[in-house]
Coordinates of C-alpha atoms in Angstrom, one line a residue:
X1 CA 1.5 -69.8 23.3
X2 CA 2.0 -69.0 26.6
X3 CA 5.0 -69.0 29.1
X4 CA 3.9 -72.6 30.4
X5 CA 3.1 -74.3 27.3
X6 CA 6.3 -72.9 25.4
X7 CA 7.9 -74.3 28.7
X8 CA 6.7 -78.0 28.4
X9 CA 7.2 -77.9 24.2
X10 CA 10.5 -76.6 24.6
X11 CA 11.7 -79.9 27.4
X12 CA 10.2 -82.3 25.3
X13 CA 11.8 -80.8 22.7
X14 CA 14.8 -80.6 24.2
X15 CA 15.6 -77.1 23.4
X16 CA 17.3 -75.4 25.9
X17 CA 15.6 -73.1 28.2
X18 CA 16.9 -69.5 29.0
X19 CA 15.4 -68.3 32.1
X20 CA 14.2 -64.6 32.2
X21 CA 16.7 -62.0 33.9
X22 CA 16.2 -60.6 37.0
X23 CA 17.5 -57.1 38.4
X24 CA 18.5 -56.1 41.8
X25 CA 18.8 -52.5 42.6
X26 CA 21.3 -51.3 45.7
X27 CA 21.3 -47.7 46.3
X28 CA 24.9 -47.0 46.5
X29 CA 24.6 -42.8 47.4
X30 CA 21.9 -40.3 47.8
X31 CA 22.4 -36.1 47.7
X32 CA 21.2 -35.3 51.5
X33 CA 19.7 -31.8 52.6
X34 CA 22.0 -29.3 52.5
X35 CA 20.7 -25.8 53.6
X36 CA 17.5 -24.6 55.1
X37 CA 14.5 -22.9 53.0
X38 CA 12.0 -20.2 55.0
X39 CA 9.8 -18.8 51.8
X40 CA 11.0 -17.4 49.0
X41 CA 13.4 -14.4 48.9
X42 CA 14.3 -14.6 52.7
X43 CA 17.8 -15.8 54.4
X44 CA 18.4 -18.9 54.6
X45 CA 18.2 -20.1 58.3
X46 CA 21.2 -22.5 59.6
X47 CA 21.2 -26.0 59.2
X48 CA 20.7 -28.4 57.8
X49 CA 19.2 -30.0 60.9
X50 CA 17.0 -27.0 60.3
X51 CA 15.3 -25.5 63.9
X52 CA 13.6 -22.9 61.4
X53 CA 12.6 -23.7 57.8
X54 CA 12.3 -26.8 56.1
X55 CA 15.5 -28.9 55.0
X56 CA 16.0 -28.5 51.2
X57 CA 18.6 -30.6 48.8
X58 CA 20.0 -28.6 46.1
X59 CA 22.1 -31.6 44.5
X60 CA 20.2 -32.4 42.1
X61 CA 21.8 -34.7 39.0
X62 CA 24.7 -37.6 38.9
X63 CA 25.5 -35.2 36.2
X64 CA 28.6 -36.9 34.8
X65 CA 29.9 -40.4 35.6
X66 CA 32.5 -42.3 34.7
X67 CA 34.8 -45.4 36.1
X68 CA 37.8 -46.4 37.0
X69 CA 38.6 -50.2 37.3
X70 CA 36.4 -50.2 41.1
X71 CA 36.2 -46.5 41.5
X72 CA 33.2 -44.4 40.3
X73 CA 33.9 -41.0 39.7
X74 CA 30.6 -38.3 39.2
X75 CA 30.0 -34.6 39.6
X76 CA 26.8 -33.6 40.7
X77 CA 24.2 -30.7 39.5
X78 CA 22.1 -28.7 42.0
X79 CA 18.4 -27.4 41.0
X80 CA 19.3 -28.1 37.5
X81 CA 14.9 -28.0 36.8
X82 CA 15.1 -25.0 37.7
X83 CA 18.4 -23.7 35.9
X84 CA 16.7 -25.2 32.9
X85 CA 13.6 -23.4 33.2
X86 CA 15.4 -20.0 33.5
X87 CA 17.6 -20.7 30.5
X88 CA 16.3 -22.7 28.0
X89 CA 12.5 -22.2 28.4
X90 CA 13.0 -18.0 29.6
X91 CA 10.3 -19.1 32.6
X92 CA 12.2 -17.2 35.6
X93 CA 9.2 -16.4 37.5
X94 CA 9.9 -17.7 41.2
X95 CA 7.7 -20.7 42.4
X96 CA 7.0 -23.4 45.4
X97 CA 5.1 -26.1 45.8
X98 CA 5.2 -29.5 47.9
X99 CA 8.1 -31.1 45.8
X100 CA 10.4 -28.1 44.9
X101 CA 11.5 -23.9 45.1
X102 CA 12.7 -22.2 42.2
X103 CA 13.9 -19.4 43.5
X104 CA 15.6 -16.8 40.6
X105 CA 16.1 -13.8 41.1
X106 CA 14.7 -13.6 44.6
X107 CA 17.6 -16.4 45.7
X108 CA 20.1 -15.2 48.3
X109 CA 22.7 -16.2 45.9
X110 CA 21.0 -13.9 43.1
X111 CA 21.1 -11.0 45.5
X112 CA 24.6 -11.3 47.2
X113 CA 26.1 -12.4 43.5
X114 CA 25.3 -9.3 40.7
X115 CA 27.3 -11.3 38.1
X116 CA 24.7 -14.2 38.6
X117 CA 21.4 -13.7 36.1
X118 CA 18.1 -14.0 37.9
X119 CA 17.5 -17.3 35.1
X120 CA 20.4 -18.7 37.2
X121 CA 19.4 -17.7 40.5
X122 CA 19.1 -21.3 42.4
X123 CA 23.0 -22.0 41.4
X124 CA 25.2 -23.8 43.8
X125 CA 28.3 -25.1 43.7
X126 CA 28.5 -28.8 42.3
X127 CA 30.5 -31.6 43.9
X128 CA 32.9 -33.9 43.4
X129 CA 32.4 -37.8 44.7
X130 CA 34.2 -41.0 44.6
X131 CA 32.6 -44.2 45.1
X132 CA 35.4 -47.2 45.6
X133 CA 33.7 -50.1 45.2
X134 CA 36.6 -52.1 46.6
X135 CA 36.3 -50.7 50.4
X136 CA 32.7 -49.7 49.6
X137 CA 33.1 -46.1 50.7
X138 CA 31.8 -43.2 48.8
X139 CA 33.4 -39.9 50.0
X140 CA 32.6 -36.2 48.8
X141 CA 35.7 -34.8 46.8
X142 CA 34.8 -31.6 47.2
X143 CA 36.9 -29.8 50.0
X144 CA 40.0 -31.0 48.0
X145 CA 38.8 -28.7 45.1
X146 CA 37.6 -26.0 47.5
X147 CA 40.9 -25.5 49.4
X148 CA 43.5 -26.0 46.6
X149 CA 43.9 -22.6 45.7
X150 CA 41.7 -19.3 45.2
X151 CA 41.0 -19.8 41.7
X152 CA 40.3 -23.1 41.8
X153 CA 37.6 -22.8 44.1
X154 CA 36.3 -19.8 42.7
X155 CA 35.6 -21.8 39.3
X156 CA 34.0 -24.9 41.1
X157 CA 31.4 -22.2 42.7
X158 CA 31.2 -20.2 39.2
X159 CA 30.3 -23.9 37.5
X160 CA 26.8 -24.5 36.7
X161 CA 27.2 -28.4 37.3
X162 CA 30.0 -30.7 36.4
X163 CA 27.8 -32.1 33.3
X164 CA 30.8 -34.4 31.6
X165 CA 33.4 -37.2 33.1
X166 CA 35.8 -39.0 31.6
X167 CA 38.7 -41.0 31.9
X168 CA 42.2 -42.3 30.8
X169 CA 45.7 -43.3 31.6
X170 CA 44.7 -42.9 35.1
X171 CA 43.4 -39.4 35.2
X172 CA 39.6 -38.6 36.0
X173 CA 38.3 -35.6 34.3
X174 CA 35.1 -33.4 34.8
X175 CA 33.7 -30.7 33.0
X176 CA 30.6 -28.6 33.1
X177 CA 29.2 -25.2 32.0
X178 CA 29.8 -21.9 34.1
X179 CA 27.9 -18.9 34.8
X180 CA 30.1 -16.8 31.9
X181 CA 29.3 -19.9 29.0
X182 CA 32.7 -20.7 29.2
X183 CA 33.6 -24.3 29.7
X184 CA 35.9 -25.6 33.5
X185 CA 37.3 -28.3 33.3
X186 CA 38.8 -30.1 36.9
X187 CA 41.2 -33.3 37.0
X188 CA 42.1 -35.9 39.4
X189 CA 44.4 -38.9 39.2
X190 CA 42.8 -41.8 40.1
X191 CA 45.8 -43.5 41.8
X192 CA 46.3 -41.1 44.2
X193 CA 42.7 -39.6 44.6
X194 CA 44.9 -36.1 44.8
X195 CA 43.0 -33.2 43.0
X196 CA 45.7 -32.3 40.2
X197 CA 43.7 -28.7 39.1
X198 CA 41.5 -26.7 37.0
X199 CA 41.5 -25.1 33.8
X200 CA 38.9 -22.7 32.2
X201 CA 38.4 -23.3 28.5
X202 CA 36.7 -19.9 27.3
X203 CA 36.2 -20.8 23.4
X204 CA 33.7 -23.5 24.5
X205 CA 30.3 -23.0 26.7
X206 CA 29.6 -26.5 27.0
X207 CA 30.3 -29.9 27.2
X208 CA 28.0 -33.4 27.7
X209 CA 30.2 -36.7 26.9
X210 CA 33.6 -38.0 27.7
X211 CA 34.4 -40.8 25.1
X212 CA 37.9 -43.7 25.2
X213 CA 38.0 -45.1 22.2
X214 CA 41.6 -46.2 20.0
X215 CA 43.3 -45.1 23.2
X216 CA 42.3 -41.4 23.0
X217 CA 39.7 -39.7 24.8
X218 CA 37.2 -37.2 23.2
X219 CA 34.8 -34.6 24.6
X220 CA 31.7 -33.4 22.9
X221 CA 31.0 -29.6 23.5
X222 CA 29.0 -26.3 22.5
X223 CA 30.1 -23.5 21.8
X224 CA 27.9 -20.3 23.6
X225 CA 25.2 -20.5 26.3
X226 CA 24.2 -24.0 26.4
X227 CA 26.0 -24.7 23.2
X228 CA 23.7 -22.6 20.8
X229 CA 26.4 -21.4 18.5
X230 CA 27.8 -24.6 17.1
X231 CA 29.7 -27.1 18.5
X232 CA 33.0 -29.3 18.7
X233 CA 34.5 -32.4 19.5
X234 CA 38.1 -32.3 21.1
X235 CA 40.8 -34.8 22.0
X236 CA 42.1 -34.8 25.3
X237 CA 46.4 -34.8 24.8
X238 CA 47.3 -34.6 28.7
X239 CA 48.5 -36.1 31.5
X240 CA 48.8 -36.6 35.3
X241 CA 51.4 -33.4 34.8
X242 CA 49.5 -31.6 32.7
X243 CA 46.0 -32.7 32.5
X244 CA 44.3 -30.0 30.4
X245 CA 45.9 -30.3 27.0
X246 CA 43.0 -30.4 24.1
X247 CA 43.0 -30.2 20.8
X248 CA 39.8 -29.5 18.1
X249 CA 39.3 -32.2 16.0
X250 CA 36.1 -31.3 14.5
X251 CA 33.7 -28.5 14.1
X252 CA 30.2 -28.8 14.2
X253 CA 27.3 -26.7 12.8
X254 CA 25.4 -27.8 16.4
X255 CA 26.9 -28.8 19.9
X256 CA 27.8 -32.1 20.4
X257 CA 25.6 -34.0 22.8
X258 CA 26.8 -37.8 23.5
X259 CA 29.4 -39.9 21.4
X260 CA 29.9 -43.0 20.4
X261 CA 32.2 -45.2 18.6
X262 CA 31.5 -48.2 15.8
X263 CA 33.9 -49.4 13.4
X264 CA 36.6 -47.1 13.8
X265 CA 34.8 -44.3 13.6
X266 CA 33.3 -41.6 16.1
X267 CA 29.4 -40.5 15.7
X268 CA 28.2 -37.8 18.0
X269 CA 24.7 -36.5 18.6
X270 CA 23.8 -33.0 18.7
X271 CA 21.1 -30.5 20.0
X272 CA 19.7 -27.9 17.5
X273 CA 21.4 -24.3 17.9
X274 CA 19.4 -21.2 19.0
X275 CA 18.0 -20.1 15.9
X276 CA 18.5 -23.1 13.4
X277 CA 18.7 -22.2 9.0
X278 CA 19.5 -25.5 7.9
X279 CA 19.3 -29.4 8.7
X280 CA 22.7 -29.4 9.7
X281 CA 22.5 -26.9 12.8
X282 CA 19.5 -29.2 13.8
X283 CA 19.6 -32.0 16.3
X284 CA 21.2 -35.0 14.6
X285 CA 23.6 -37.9 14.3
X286 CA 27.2 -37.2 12.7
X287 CA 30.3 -39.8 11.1
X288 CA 33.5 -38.9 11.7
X289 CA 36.3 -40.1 9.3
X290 CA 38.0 -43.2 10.3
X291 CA 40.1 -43.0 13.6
X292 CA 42.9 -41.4 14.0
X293 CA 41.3 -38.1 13.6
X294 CA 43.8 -35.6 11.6
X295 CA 41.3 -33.7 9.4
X296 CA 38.4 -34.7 7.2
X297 CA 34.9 -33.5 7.3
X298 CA 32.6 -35.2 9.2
X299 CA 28.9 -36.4 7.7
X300 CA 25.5 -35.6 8.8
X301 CA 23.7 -38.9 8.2
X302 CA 20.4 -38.4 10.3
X303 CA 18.3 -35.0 11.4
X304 CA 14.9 -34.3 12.8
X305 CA 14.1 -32.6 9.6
X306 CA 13.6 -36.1 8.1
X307 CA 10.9 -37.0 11.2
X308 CA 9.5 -34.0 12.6
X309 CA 6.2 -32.3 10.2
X310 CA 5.6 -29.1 12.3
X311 CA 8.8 -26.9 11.1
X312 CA 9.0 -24.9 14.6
X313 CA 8.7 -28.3 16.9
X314 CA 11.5 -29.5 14.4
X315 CA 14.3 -26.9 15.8
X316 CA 13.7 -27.5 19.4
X317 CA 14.9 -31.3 18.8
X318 CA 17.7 -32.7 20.6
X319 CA 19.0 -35.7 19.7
X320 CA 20.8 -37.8 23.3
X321 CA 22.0 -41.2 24.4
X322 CA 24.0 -43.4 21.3
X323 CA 25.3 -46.7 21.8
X324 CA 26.7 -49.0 19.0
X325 CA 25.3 -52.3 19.9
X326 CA 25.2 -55.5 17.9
X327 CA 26.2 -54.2 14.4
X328 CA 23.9 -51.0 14.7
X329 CA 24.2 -47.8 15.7
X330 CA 20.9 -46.8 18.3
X331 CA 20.3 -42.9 19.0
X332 CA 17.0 -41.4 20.7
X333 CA 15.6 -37.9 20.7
X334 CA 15.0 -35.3 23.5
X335 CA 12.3 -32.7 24.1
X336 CA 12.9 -29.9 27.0
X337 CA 8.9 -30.4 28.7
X338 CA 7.1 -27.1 27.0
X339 CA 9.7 -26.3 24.7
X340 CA 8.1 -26.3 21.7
X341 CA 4.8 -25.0 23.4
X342 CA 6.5 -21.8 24.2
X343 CA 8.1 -21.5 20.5
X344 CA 4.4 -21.8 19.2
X345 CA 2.9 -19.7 21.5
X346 CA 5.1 -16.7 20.7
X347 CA 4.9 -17.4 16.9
X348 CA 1.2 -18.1 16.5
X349 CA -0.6 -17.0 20.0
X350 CA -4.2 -18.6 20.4
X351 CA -7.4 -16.8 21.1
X352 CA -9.4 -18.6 22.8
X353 CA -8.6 -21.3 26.2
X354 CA -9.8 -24.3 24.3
X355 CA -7.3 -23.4 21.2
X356 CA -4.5 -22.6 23.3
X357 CA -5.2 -26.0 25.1
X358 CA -5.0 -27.7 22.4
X359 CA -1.8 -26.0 21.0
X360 CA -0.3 -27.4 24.4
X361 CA -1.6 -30.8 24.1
X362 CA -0.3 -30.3 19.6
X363 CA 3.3 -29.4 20.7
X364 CA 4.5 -32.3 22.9
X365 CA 6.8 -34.7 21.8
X366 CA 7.9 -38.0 23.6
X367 CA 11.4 -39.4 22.7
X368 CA 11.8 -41.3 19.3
X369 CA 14.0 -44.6 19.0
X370 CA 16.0 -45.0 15.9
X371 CA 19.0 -47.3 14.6
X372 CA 21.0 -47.2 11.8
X373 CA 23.9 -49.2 10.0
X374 CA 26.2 -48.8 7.1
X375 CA 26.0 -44.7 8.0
X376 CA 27.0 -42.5 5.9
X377 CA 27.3 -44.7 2.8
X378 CA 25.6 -45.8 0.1
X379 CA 24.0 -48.4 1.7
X380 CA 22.8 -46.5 4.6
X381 CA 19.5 -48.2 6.6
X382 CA 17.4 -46.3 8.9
X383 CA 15.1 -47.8 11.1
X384 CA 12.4 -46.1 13.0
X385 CA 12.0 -48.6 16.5
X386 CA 9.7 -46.8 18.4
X387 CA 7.9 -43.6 17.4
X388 CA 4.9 -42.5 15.0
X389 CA 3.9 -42.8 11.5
X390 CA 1.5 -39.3 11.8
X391 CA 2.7 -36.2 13.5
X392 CA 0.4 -32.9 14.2
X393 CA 1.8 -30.3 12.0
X394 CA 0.1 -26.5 12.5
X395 CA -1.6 -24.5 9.7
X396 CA -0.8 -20.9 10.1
X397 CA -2.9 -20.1 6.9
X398 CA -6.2 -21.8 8.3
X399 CA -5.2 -21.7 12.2
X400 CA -5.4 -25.6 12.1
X401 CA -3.6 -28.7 13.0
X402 CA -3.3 -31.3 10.5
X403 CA -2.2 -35.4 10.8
X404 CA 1.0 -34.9 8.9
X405 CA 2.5 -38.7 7.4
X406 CA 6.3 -38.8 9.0
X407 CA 7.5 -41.1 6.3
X408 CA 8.4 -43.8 8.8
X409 CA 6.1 -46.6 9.9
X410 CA 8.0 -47.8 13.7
X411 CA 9.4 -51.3 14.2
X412 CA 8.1 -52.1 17.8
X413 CA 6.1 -49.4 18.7
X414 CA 5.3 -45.4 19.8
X415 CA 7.3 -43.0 20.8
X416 CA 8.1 -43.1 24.6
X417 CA 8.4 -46.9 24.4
X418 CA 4.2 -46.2 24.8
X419 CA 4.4 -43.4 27.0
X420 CA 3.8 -40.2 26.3
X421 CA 5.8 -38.4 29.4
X422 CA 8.7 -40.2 28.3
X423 CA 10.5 -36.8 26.8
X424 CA 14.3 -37.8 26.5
X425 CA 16.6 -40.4 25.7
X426 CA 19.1 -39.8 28.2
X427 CA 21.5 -42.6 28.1
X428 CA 21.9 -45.7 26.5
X429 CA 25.0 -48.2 27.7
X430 CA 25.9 -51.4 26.4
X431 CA 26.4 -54.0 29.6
X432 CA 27.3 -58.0 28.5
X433 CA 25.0 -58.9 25.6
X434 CA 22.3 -55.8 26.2
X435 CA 21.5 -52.3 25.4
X436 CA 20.1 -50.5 27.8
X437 CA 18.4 -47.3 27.8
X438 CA 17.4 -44.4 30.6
X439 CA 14.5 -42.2 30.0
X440 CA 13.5 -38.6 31.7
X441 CA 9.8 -39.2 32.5
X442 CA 8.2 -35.8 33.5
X443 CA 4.5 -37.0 34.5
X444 CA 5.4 -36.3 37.9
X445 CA 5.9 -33.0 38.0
X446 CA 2.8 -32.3 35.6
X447 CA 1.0 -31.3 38.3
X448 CA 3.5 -29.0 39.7
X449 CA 3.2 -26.9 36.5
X450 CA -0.3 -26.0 36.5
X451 CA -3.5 -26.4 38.4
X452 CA -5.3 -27.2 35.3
X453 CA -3.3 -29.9 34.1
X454 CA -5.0 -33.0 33.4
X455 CA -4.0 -36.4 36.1
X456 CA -1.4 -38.4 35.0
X457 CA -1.0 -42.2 36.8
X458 CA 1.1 -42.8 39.6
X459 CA 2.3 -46.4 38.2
X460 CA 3.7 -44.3 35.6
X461 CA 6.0 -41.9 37.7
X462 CA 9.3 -41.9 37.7
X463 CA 12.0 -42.5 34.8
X464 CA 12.3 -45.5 32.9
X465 CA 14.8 -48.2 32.2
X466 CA 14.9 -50.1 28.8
X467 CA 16.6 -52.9 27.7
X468 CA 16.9 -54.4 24.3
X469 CA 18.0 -57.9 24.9
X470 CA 18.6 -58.6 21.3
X471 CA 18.9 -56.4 17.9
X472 CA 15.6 -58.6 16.7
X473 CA 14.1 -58.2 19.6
X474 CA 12.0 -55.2 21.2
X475 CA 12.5 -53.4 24.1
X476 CA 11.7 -54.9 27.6
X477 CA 11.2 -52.8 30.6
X478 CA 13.6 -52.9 33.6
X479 CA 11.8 -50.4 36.0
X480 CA 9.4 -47.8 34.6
X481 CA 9.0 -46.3 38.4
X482 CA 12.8 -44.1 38.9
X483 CA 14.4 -47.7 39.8
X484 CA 12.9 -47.9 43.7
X485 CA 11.9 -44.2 43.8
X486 CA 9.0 -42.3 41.8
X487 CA 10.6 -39.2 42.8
X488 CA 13.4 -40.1 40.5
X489 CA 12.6 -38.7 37.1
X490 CA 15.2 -39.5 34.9
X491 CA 17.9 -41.7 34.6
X492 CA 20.8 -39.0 33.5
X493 CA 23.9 -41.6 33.5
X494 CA 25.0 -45.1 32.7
X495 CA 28.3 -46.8 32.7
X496 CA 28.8 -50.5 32.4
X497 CA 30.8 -52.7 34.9
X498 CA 30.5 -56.2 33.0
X499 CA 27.1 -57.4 32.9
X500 CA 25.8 -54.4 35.6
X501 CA 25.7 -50.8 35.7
X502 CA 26.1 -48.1 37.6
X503 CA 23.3 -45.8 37.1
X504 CA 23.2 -41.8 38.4
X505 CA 19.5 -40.5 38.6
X506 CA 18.4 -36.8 38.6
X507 CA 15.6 -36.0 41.1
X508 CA 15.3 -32.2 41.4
X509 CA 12.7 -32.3 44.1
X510 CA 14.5 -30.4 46.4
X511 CA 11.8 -29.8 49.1
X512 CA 11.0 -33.3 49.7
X513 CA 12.7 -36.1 51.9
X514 CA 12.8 -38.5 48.9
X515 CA 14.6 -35.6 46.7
X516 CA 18.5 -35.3 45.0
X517 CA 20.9 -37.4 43.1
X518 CA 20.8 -41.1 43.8
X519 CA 23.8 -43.2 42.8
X520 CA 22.7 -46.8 42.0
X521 CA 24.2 -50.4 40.8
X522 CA 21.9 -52.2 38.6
X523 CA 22.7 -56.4 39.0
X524 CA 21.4 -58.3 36.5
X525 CA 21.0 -62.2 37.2
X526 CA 18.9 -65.1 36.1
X527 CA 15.5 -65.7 37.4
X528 CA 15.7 -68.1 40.5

């Protein structure tokens, strides 16, 4: 039936007719050009406006986000592709093209800063901003960090990107990774706007998700570089006098990635650990024990050992975004672009171009949709939404890849909501009656990574935003193009505001106009 005849049958019918939602996107905020680039390994030339060079924007991701009544609180990450392909992929060879510089080892920073590793070469400071949507102003936080004290600024510049934000009983916290895997954490109340300090937790290396829930807050972190010893969740106990008081309430075999809460209970995702032995350290979803948390071992009630057929591509899984929305608990996977490439390539290196191709095309994963309800107990359903019933899987004995059965037959679709670029689930938030979720989509930058690589389609570019209006209903796209700009190619953070969202984009194309963080509201309205 189409939309006109279900139209006429439903008035004479007299059913009532829901018209379709529309969306309106205003761009709140967007990272501008912040220092001049003149070819790799040479000073920097003054500026930004740049008389020599070309302007370049470091600030990269709305890395963590978080509100207050009208206020929007996020810290930023700078050149956090390229941070990424020093660290977790080993790649720290330098590189420029038309969109972005990695720079490594041949960065000024890098050379003027022995302490920083050449992976971690194109570090810069993150920032602080507020966005009060009262007055409508959005002002950089940043100095107030800066000239508190010494230390205090010395730990903003040694942070690798404030990654995590949270709030409660009006004091705004941020978090984020630092150049010795040790863990800062900086707080501000949210009355005054006045920066209240910083505090460096060394037992943890890492930290994703702030979570309220019962009237406590929780943060997810990892424990090592990037979190690849094990992980933790931790309750906040401070306040505006003495805002960095946390306390371990659970240990986990892998870091903690995003929380969520569902029937008095706390369920975090987690990324695999460096070298995974077991399910457990693999990327998964984990119950807490019923709220308040004062002991009790928490359960493993998913892991990509029960999906994933090739056993190498199974330990680079990380498991993201996790909303509990309409009686279910939704998760979705994550798959650092090349990842699993490079993992197979060391293990079993190809011959020939055309095997070593195809070991490329073999290893890619796009995200995988799941739900779940009743976790953790007897009557525990799993749902596969949107993913694959067959999965390559590599033969080292015969040098071959095979179509290995996954066990799970998906609900609505494949994996990537149909698209294959579609690599994480980065967040999902629950806004009125609708889950939405925000996908990293990395077709863009495909042809940044190799001359060779095949075309991919520019109505495709750019991250995507889902939407389940319904639990019986499948996903509808909001905006498959980086929500106004293709540049955009992930949607890092969500946080709900009634029926609307705020939504923080990461765009690490730091040599074009278009490039940086973008801070925008989503408004969600009936068709008209």
């Amino acid at each position: 039936m189409n939309a006109l005849a279900g139209l006429v049958t439903a008035v004479l019918l007299g059913t009532p007719v829901t018209a379709p939602d529309t969306y309106s996107f205003e761009l709140i905020g967007k990272a501008a050009a912040d220092e001049c680039f003149a070819g790799i390994g040479n000073p920097y030339p003054a500026g930004p406006p740049c008389a020599q060079g070309q302007p370049k924007v470091n600030q990269a991701y709305v890395w963590g986000l978080t509100r207050v009544g009208r206020q929007v609180w996020f810290g930023t990450g700078a050149n956090t592709h390229c941070l990424t392909s020093g660290s977790s992929l080993g790649d720290a060879n330098p590189v420029v093209n038309a969109d972005y510089v990695c720079e490594f080892g041949e960065s000024q920073v890098a050379k003027n800063n022995p302490t920083v590793p050449d992976a971690l070469g194109d570090v810069r400071p993150p920032q602080v901003w507020l966005f009060d949507a009262a007055t409508g102003s959005l002002t950089n936080r940043s100095d107030t960090v800066m000239g508190a004290s010494a230390a205090d600024a010395t730990r903003l510049r040694r942070t690798l990107g404030l990654r995590a934000a949270g709030n409660l009983n009006g004091v705004v916290l941020l978090a984020g990774p630092t150049l010795s895997s040790t863990l800062n954490v900086f707080a501000f109340d949210a009355v005054t706007k006045r920066f209240l300090g910083s505090r460096t937790l060394a037992q943890y290396g890492n930290a994703r998700t702030f979570l309220a829930a019962e009237g406590s807050l929780y943060l997810g972190a990892g424990i090592g570089p990037d979190g690849s010893f094990g992980g933790a969740v931790l309750r906040w106990r401070g306040n505006r006098i003495t805002p960095f008081l946390f306390e371990k309430v659970a240990t986990l075999p892998a870091q903690a990635a995003d929380l969520a809460y569902q029937d008095g209970r706390i369920y975090a995702t987690t990324w695999s650990t460096a070298r995974p032995t077991s399910d457990a350290q693999r990327g998964g979803v984990w119950r807490s024990p019923p709220l308040p948390l004062d002991g009790g071992a928490w359960t493993q009630v998913w892991n990509a050992g029960s999906y994933e057929t090739d056993p190498l591509i199974r330990d680079t899984y990380g498991v993201g975004g996790v909303a509990a929305y309409d009686g279910w608990l939704y998760w979705g996977t994550m798959h650092v672009p090349l990842k699993a490439t490079k993992v197979h390539q060391k293990a079993y290196p190809q011959p020939t171009d055309e095997a070593k191709r195809t070991q490329i095309r073999m290893t890619q994963r796009a995200t995988s949709i799941w739900r779940g309800r009743d976790l953790g107990t007897p009557q525990q359903r799993i749902e596969l939404l949107y993913g694959e019933a067959v999965l390559p899987a590599y033969r080292p004995d015969t040098g071959t890849w095979t179509a290995a059965p996954t066990g799970w037959t998906p609900r609505h679709g494949k994996s990537g909501f149909g698209n294959s670029f579609n690599n994480y689930t980065w967040r999902m938030a629950v806004a009125g009656d609708r889950l939405y979720v925000g996908t990293m989509d990395w077709s863009y930058i495909v042809q940044d990574l190799s001359d060779q690589a095949p075309p991919t389609d520019p109505a495709g570019w750019g991250g995507d935003l889902w939407t389940f209006p319904s639990a019986d209903a499948p996903a509808e796209a909001v905006d498959v193009r980086g929500l106004g700009n293709h540049l955009n190619y992930g949607i890092r953070n969500m946080v709900a505001d009634g029926d609307d969202l705020y939504v923080g984009m990461a765009n690490p194309m730091n040599l074009r106009a278009g490039g940086g963080w973008e801070l925008i509201r989503l408004v969600r309205g009936p068709h008209s």
